[in-house]
PDB file of C-alpha atoms and ligand atoms in Angstrom:
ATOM      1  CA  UNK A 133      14.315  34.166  -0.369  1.00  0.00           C
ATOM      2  CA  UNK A 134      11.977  35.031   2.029  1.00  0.00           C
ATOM      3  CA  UNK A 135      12.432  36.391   5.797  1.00  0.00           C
ATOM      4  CA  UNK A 136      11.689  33.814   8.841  1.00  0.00           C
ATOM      5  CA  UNK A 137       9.995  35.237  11.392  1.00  0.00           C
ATOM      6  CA  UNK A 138      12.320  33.797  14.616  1.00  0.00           C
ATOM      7  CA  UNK A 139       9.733  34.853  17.227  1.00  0.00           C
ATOM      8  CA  UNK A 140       7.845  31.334  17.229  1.00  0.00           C
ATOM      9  CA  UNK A 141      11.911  29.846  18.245  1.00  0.00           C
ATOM     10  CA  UNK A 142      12.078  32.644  20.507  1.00  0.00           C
ATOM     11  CA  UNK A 143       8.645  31.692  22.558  1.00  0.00           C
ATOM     12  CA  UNK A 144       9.971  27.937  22.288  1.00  0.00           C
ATOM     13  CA  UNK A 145      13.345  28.941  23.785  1.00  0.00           C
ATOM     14  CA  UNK A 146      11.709  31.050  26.361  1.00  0.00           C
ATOM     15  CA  UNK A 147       9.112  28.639  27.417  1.00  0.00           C
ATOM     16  CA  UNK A 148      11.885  25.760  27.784  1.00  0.00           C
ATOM     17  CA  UNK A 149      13.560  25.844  31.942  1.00  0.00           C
ATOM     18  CA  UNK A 150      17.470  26.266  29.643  1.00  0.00           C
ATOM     19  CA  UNK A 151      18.945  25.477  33.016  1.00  0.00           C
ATOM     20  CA  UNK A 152      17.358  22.164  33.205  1.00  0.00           C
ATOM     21  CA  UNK A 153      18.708  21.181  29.939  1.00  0.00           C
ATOM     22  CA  UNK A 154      22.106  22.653  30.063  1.00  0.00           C
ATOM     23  CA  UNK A 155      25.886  20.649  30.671  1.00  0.00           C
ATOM     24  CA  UNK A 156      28.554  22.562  30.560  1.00  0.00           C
ATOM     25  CA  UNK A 157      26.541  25.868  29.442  1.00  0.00           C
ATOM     26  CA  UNK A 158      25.018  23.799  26.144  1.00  0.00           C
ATOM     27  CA  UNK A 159      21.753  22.183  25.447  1.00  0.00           C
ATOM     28  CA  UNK A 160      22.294  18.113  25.976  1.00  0.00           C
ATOM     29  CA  UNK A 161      21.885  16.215  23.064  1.00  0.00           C
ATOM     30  CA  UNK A 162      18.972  14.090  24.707  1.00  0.00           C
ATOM     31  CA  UNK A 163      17.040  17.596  24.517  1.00  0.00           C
ATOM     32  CA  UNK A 164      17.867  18.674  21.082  1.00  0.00           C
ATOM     33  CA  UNK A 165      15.704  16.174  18.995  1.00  0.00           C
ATOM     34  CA  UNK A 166      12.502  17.340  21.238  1.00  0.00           C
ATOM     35  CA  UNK A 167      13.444  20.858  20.431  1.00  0.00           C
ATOM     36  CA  UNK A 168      13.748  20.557  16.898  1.00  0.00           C
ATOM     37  CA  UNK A 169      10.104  18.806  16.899  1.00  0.00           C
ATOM     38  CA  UNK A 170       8.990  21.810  18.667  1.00  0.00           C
ATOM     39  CA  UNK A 171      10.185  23.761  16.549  1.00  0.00           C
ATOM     40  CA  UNK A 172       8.804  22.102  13.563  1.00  0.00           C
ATOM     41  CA  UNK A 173       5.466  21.550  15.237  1.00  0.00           C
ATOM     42  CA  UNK A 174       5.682  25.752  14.662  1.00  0.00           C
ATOM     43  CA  UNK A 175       6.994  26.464  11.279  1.00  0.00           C
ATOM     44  CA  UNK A 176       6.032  22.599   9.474  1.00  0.00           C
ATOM     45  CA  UNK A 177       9.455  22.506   8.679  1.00  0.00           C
ATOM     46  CA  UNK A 178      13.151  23.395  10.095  1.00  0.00           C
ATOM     47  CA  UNK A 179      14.245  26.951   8.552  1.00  0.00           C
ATOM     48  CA  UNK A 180      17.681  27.468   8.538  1.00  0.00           C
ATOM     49  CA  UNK A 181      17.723  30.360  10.643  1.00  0.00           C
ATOM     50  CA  UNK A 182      16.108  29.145  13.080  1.00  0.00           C
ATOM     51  CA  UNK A 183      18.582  25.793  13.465  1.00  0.00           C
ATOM     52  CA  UNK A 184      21.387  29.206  13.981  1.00  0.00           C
ATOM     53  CA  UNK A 185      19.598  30.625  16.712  1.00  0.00           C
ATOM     54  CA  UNK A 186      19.222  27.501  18.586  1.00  0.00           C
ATOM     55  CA  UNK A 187      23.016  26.924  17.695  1.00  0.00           C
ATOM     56  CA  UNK A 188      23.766  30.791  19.144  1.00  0.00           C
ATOM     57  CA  UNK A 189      21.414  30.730  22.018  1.00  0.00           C
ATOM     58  CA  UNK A 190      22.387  26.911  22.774  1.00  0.00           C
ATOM     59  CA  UNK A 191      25.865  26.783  22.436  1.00  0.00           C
ATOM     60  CA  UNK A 192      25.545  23.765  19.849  1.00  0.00           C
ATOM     61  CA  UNK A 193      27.459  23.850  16.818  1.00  0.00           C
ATOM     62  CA  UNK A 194      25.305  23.852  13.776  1.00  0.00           C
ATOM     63  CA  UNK A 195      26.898  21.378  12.351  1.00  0.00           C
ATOM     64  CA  UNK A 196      25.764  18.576  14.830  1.00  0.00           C
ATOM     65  CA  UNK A 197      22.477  20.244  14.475  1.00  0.00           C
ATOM     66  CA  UNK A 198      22.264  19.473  10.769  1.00  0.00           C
ATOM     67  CA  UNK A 199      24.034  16.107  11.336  1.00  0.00           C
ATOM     68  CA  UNK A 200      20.792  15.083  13.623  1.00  0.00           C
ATOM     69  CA  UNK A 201      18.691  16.786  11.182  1.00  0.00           C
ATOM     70  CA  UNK A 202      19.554  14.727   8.078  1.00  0.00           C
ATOM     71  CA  UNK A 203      19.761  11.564  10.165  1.00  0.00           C
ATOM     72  CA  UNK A 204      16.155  11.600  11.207  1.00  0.00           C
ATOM     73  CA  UNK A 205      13.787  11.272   8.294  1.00  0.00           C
ATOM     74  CA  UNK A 206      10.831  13.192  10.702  1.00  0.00           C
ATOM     75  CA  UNK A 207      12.710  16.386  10.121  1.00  0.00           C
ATOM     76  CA  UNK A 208      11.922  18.358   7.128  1.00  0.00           C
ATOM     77  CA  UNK A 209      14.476  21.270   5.704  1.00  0.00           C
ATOM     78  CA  UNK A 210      11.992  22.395   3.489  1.00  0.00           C
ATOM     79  CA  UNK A 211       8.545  23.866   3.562  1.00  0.00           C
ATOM     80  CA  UNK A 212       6.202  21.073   3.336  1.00  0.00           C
ATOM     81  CA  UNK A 213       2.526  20.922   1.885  1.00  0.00           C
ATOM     82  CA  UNK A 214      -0.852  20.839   3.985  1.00  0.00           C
ATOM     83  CA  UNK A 215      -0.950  17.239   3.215  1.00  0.00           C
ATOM     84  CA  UNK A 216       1.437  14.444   2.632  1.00  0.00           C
ATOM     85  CA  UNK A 217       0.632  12.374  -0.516  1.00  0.00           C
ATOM     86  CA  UNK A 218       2.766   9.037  -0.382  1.00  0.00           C
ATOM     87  CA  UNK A 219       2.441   6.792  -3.382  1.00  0.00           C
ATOM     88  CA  UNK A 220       4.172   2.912  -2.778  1.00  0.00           C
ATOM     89  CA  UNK A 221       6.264   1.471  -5.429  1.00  0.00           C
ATOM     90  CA  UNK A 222       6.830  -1.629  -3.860  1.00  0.00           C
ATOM     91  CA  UNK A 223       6.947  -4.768  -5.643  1.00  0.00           C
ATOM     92  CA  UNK A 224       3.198  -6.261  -5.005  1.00  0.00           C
ATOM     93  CA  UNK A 225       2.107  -2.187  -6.108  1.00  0.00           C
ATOM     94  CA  UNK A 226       3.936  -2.099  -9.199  1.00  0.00           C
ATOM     95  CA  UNK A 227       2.899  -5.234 -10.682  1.00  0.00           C
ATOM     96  CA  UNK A 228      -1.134  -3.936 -10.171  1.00  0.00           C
ATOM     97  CA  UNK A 229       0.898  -0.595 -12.074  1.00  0.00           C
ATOM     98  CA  UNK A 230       1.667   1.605  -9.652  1.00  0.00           C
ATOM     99  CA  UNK A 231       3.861   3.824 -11.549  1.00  0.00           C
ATOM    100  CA  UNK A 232       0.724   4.809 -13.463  1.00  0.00           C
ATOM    101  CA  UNK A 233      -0.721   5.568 -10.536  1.00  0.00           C
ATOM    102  CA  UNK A 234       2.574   7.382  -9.367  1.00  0.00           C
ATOM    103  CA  UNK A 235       2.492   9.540 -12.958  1.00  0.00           C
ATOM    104  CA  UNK A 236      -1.196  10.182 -12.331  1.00  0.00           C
ATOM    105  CA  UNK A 237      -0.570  12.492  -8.903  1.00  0.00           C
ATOM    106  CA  UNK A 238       2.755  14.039 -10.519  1.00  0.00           C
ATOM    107  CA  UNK A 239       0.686  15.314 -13.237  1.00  0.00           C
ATOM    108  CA  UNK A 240      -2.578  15.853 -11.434  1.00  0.00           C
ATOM    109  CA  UNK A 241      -0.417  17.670  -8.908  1.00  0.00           C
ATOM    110  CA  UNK A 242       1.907  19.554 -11.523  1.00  0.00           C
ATOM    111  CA  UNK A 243       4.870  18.430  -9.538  1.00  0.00           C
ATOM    112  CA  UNK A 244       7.936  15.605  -9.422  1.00  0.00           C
ATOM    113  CA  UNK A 245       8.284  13.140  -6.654  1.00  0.00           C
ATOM    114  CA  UNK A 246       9.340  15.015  -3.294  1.00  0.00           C
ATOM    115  CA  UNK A 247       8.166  18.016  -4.554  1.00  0.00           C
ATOM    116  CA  UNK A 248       5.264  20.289  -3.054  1.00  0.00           C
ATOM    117  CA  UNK A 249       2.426  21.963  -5.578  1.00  0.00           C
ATOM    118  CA  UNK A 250       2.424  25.341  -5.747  1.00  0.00           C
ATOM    119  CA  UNK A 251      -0.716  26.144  -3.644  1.00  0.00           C
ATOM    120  CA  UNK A 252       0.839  24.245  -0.704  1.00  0.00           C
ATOM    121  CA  UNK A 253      -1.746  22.020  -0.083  1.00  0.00           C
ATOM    122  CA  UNK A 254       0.572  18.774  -1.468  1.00  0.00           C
ATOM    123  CA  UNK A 255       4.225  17.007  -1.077  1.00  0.00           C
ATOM    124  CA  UNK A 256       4.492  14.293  -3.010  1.00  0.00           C
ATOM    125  CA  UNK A 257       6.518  10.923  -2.289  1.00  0.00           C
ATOM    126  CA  UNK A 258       7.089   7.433  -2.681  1.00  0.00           C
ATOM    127  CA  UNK A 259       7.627   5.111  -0.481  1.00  0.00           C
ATOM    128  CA  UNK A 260       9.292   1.294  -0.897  1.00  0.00           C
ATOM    129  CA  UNK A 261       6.399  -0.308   0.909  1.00  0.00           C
ATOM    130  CA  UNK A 262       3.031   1.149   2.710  1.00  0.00           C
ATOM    131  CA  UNK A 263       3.072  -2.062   4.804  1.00  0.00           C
ATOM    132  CA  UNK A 264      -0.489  -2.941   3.047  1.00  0.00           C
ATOM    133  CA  UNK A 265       0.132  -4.549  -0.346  1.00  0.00           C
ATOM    134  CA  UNK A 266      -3.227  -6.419  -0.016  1.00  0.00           C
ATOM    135  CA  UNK A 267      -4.333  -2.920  -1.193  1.00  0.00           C
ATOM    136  CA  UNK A 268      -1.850  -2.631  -4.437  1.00  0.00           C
ATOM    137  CA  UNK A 269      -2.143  -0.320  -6.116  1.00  0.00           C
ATOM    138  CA  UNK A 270      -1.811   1.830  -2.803  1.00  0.00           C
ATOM    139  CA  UNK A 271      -1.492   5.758  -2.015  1.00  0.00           C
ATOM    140  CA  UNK A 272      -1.356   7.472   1.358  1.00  0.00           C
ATOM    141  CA  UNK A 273      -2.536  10.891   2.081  1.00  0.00           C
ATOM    142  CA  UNK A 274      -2.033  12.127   5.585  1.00  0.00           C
ATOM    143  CA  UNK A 275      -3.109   8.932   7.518  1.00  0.00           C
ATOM    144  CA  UNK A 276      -5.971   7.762   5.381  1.00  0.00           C
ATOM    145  CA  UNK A 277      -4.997   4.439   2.969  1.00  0.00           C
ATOM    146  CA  UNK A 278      -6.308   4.204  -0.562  1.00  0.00           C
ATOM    147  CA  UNK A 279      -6.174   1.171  -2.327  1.00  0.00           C
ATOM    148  CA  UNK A 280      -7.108  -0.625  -5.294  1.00  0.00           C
ATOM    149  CA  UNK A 281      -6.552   2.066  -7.176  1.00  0.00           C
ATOM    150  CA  UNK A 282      -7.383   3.317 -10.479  1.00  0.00           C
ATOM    151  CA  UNK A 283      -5.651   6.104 -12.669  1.00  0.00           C
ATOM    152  CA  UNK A 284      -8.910   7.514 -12.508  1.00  0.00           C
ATOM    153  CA  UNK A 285      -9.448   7.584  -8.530  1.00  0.00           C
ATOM    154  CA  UNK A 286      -6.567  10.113  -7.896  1.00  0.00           C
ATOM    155  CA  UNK A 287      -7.996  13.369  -8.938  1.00  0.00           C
ATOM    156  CA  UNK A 288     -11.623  12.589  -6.970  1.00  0.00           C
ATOM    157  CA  UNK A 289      -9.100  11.839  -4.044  1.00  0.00           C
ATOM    158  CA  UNK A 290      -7.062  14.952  -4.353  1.00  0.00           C
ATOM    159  CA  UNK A 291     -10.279  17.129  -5.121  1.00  0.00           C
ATOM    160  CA  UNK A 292     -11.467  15.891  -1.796  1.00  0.00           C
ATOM    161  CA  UNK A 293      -8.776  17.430   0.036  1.00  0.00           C
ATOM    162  CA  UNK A 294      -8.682  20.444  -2.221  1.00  0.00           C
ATOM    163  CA  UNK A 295     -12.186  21.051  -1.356  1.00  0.00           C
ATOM    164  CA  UNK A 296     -11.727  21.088   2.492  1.00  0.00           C
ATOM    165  CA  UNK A 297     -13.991  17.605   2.469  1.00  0.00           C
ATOM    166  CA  UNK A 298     -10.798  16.447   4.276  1.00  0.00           C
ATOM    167  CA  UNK A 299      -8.778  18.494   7.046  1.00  0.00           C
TER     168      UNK A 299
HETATM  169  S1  LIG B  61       4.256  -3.035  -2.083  1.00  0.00           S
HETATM  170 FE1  LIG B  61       2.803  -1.438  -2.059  1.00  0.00          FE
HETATM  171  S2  LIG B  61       1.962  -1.519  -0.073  1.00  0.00           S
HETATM  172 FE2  LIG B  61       3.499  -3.024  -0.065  1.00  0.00          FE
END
């Protein structure tokens, strides 16, 4: 397993006013969510050492710091790729065959659903519903839609990013 470097939480802690955020010696809850995108925003995910140093330094037991965590799907305990690849397998997608276009970035990506390739450029997911089934077959990468979508399209998509055509 590989060392985290805490500084990043460190400057975050540092640059915070504690005082203004403190009851009773502990960070209010109201701040901690704002924190923890902070300190996402650094690392693109929430290492585990750094949710014990803001327990330490913030008098919060970890445990409601996980519990806030896993409640909030924007918070990510693992690294995550460069891009977010979401591919729907909602009803109006699967009848146009969006599992085949589901298989098609598992294997062009060499990974399972809600994993990320080994380059780091990719996490994969599905989603129920990208809220634009007019598209079906539909993928998301990032913010950018794709739709109507053929086996075929996903690798000259995924190139694209691989390339650096796409930031
Ligand atoms: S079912 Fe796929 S976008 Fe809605």
């Amino acid at each position: 397993m590989s060392e985290v470097n805490l500084d990043g939480v460190r400057n975050i802690l540092g640059r915070i006013d504690l005082s203004e955020k403190l009851t009773n010696g502990k960070v209010r809850p109201d701040y901690l969510i704002p924190l923890l995108q902070d300190i996402q925003d650094e690392y693109g995910y929430l290492p585990r050492p750094a949710l014990e140093l803001i327990s330490r330094e913030g008098g919060i037991p970890l445990s409601r710091i996980f519990g806030v965590v896993t409640f909030y799907e924007q918070f990510y305990l693992e690294p995550r790729g460069k891009h977010m690849v979401k591919c729907c397998r909602g009803t109006a997608c699967h009848v146009k065959n969006g599992a085949k276009i589901a298989s098609a970035i598992s294997k062009e990506l060499g990974i399972e659903e809600g994993g990320t390739s080994a380059d780091g450029l990719f996490t994969f997911e599905t989603v129920a519903c990208l809220g634009t089934c007019f598209l079906a077959p539909v993928m998301m990468i990032d913010d950018s839609y794709y739709g109507n979508l053929e086996e075929s399209d996903v690798r000259t998509i995924l190139e694209r990013y691989r390339e650096g055509g796409v930031k």
